Tab-separated table of C-alpha atoms in Angstrom:
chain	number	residue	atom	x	y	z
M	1	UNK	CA	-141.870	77.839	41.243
M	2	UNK	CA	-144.304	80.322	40.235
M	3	UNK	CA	-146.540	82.554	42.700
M	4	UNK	CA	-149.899	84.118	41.670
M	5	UNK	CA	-151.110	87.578	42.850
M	6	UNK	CA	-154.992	87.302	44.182
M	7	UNK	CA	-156.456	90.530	43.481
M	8	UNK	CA	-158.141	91.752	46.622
M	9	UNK	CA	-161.077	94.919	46.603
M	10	UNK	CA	-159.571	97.887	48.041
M	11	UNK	CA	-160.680	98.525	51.513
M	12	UNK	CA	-162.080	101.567	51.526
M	13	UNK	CA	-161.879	102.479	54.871
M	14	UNK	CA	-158.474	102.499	54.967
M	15	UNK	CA	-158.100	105.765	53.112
M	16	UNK	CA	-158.083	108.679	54.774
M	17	UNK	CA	-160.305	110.773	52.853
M	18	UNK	CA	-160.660	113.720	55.624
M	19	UNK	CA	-156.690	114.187	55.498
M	20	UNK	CA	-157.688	114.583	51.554
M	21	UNK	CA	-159.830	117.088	51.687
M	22	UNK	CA	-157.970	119.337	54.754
M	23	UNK	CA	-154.733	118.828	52.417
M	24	UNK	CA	-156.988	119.793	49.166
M	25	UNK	CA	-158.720	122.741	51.199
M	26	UNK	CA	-154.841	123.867	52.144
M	27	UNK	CA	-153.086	123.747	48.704
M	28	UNK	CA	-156.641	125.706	47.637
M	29	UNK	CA	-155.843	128.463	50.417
M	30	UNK	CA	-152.338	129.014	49.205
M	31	UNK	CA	-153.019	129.294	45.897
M	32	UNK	CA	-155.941	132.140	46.277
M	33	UNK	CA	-154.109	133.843	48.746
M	34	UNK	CA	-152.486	136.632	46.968
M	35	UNK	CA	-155.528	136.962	44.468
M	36	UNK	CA	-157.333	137.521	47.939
M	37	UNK	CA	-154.864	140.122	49.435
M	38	UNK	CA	-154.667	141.935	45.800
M	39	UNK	CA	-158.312	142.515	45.750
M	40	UNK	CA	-158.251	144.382	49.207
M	41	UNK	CA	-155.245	146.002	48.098
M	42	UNK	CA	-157.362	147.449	45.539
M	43	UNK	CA	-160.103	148.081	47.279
M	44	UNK	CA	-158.036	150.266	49.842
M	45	UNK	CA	-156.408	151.618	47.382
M	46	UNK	CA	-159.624	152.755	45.005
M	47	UNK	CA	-161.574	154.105	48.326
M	48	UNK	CA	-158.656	156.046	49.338
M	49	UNK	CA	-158.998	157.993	45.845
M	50	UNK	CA	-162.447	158.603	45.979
M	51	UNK	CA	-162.702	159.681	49.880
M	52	UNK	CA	-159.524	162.219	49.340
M	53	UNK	CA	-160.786	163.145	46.160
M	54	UNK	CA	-163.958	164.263	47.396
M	55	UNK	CA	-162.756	165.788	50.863
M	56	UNK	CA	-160.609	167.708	48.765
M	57	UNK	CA	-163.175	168.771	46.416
M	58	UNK	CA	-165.350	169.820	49.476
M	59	UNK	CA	-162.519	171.805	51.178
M	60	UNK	CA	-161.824	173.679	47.856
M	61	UNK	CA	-166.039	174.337	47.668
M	62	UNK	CA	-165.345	176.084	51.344
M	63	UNK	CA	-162.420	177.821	50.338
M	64	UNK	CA	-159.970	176.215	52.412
M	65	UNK	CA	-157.624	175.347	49.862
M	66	UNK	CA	-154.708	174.404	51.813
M	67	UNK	CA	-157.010	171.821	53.259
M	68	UNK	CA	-158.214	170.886	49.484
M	69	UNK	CA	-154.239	170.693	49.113
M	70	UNK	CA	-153.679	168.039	52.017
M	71	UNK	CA	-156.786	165.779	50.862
M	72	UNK	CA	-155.342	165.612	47.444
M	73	UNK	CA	-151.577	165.703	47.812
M	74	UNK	CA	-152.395	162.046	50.484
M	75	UNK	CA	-153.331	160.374	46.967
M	76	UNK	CA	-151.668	162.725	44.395
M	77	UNK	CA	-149.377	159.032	43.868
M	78	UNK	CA	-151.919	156.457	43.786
M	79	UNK	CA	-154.320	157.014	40.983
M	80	UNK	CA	-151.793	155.553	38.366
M	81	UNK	CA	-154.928	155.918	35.475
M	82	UNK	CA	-155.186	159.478	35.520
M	83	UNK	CA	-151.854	161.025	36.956
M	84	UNK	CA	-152.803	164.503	35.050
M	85	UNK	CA	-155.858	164.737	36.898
M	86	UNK	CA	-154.366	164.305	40.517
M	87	UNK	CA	-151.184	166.345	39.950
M	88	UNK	CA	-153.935	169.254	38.243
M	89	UNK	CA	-156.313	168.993	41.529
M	90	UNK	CA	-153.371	168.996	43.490
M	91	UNK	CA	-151.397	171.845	41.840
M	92	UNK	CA	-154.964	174.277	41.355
M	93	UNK	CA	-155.722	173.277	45.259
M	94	UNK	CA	-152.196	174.916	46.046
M	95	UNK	CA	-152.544	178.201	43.707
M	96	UNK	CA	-155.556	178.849	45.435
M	97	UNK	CA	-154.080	178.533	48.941
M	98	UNK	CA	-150.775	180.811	47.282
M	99	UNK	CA	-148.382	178.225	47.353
M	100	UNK	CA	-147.444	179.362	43.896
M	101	UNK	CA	-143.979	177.753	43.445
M	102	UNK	CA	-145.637	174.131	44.222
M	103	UNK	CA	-148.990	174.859	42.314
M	104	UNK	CA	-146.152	175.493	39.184
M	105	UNK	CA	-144.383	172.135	39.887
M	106	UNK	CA	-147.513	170.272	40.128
M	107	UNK	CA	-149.409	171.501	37.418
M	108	UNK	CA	-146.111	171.291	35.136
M	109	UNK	CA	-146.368	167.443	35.888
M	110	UNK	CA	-149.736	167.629	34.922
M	111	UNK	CA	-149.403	168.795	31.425
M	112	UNK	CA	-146.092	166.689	30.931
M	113	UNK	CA	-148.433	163.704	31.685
M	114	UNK	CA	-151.338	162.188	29.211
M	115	UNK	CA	-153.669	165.441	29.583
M	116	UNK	CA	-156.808	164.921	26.913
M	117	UNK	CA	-156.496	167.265	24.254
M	118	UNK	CA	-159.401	169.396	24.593
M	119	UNK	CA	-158.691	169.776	28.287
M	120	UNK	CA	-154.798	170.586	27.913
M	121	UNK	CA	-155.663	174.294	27.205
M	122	UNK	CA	-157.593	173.944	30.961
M	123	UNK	CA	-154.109	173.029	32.750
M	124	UNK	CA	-152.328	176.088	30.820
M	125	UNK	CA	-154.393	178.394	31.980
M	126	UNK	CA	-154.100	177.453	35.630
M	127	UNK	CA	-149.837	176.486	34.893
M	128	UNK	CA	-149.563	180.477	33.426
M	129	UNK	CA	-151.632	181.853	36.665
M	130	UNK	CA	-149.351	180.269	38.931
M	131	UNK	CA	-146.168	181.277	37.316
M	132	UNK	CA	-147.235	184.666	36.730
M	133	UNK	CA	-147.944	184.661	40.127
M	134	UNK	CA	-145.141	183.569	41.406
M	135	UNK	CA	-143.164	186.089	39.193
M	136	UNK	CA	-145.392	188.845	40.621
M	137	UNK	CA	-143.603	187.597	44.558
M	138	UNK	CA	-140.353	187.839	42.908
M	139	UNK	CA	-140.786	191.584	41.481
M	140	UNK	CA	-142.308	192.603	44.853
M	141	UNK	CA	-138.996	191.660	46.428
M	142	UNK	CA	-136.723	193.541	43.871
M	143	UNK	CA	-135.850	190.206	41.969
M	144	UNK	CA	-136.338	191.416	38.387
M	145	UNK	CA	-133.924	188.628	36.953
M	146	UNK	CA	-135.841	185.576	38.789
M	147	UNK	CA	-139.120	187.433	37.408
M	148	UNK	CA	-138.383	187.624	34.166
M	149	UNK	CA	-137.173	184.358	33.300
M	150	UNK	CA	-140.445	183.382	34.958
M	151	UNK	CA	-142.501	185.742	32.671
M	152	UNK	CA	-140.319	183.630	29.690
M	153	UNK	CA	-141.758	180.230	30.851
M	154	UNK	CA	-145.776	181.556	31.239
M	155	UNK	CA	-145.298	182.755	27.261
M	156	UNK	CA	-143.803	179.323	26.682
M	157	UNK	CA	-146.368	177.739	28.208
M	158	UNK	CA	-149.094	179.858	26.078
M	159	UNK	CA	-147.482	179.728	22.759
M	160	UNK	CA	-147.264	175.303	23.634
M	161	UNK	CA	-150.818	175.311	23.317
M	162	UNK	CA	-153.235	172.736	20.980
M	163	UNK	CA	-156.216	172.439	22.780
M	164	UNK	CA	-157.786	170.400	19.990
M	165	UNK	CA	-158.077	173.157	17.990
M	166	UNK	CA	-154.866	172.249	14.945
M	167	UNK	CA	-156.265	170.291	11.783
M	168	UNK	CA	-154.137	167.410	13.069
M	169	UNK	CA	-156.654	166.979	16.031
M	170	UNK	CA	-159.068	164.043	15.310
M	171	UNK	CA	-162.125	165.610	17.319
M	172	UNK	CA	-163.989	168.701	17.427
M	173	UNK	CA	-162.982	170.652	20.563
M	174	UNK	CA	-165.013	171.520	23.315
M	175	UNK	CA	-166.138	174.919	23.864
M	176	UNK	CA	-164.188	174.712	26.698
M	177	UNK	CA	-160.835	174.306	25.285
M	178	UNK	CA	-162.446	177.381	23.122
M	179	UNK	CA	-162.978	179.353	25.764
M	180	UNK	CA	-159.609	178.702	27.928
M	181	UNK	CA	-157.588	178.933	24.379
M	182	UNK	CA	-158.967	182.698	24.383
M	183	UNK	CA	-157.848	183.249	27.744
M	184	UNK	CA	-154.635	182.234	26.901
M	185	UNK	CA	-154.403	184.322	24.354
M	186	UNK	CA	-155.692	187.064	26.383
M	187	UNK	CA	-153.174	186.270	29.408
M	188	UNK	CA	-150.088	186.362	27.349
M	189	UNK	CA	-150.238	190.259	26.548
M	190	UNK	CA	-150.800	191.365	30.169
M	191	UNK	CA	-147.789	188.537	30.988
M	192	UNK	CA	-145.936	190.874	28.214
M	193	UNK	CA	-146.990	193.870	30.041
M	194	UNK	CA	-145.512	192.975	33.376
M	195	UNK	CA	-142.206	191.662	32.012
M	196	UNK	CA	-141.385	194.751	30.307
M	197	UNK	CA	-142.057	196.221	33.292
M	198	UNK	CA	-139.682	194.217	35.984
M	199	UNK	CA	-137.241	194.813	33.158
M	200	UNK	CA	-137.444	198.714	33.048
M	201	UNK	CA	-137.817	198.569	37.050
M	202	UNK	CA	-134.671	196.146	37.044
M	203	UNK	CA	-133.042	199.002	34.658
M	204	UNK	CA	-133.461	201.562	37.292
M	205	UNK	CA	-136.513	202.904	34.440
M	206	UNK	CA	-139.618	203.575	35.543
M	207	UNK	CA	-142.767	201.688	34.161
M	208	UNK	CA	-144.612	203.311	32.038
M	209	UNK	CA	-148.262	204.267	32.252
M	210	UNK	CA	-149.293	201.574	30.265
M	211	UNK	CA	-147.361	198.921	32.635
M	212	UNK	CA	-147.960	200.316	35.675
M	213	UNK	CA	-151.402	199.374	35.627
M	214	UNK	CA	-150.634	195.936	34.561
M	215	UNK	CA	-147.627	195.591	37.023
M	216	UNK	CA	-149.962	196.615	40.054
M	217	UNK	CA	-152.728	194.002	38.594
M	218	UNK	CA	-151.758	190.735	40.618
M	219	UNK	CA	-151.559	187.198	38.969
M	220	UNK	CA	-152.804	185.904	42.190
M	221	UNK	CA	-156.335	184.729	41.551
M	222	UNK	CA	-159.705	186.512	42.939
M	223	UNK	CA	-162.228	184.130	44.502
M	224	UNK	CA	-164.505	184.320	41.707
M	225	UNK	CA	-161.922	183.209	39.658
M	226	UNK	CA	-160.784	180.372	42.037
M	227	UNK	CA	-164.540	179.525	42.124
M	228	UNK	CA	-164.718	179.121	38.346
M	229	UNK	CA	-161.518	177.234	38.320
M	230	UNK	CA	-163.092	175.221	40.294
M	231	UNK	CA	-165.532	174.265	38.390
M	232	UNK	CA	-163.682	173.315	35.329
M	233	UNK	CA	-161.675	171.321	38.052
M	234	UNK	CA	-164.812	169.301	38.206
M	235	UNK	CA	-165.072	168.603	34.818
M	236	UNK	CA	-161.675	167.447	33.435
C-alpha cells in the first residue's frame, strides 16, 4: 500500500517572525558588544592624555612644576605611542620642581625608549641637568663618593650622544639637535670641573680657583632656563 504526500502552502502566519527579529537583534548585540566597549575604552583613554597633557603643560607655563609633575605622572603609562615623550614631560616637570633623583629615572626611561634622532640630544641635555644636579645635593652633604660616580654617568650620558648629526643618520638634523649637541658639549667641561672638585674636597684638598667657581655654580636650573626647556618640551 502506498501513501502520497499532498504538498500544502506554508502558512505563513504560523511563523513567528517577531521572535526572529528580537533573537536576530540579540545575537547582533552580543556580537558588537566589545567593539562598543573598546571604542569608549579608547576614547577615555585618548581624552585622558590630552586633558593631563595639557593641565600639565599649563602648570609648567605657571611655574608650578610639581603640579605639571602630578598632571603628567596620572598618564605617564597610558600613551603606549610615544612612551619617550610622557616619561620626558614627566621627568623635565620633576627637575623643575627639584625632584632630581626622579627627574633622572624618568628621563633615563625616556632616552632608553624610541626617542627621534634629532630630538635625542633634547632629552640629554635635560638627563645631564638632573644628574648633575643631583650630584651637586650629594657634595653639599659631604658625599663625594655618591657625587662622583654621578658626575661619571652625566659624561656618559654626553659622550652617548648622535643627535642626527653621524654620517649614518638618514636626515639632516634640526638646528635644534645643533644647538642642544653644543650644549652638551659645553656642559661636559663644567661637569669635569665639579668632579675634580668633590674629588679634591673628598681628599681633604681644597678646590682650586678654577673649581671653586664651578663647584659653587649649581646644576639646578634658573627659571629662564626652565622656561626655555620648556619650550623645547613643546616641540618634541
Amino acid at each position: 500500500m502506498s501513501s502520497s504526500v499532498t504538498n500544502r502552502p506554508f502558512d505563513l502566519a504560523l511563523l513567528d517572525t517577531e521572535g526572529i527579529r528580537k533573537r536576530k537583534r540579540k545575537r547582533l548585540l552580543l556580537w558588537s558588544l566589545p567593539l562598543c566597549v573598546a571604542v569608549a575604552v579608547a576614547m577615555l583613554w585618548i581624552g585622558a592624555v590630552l586633558i593631563s597633557s595639557a593641565l600639565g603643560s599649563d602648570a609648567y607655563t605657571r611655574k608650578d612644576y610639581t603640579m605639571s609633575a602630578q598632571y603628567y605622572g596620572q598618564v605617564r603609562w597610558l600613551n603606549v605611542f610615544e612612551r619617550y615623550r610622557m616619561e620626558y614631560n614627566y621627568g623635565t616637570a620633576q627637575l623643575g620642581a627639584g625632584k632630581f633623583e626622579d627627574a633622572h629615572t624618568a628621563l633615563n626611561n625616556a632616552l632608553g625608549l624610541d626617542v627621534p634622532k634629532d630630538q635625542e640630544c633634547q632629552v640629554r641635555v635635560n638627563l645631564v641637568l638632573a644628574i648633575a644636579a643631583e650630584a651637586d645635593t650629594k657634595v653639599a652633604a659631604e658625599k663625594y663618593d655618591d657625587a662622583i660616580l654621578l658626575y661619571d654617568q652625566a659624561k656618559a650620558v654626553i659622550d652617548g650622544r648622535d643627535c642626527g648629526l653621524t654620517s649614518s643618520s638618514t636626515s639632516s638634523p634640526s638646528d635644534q639637535a645643533k644647538q642642544a649637541d653644543k650644549q652638551l658639549q659645553d656642559m661636559r667641561e663644567k661637569v669635569s670641573d665639579k668632579q675634580n672638585s668633590a674629588k679634591q674636597q673628598r681628599n681633604g684638598d681644597k678646590p682650586s680657583n678654577a673649581d671653586k667657581g664651578t663647584a659653587k655654580d649649581s646644576s639646578t636650573p634658573s627659571e629662564a632656563q626652565l622656561s626655555d626647556l620648556h619650550k623645547k618640551q613643546e616641540s618634541t
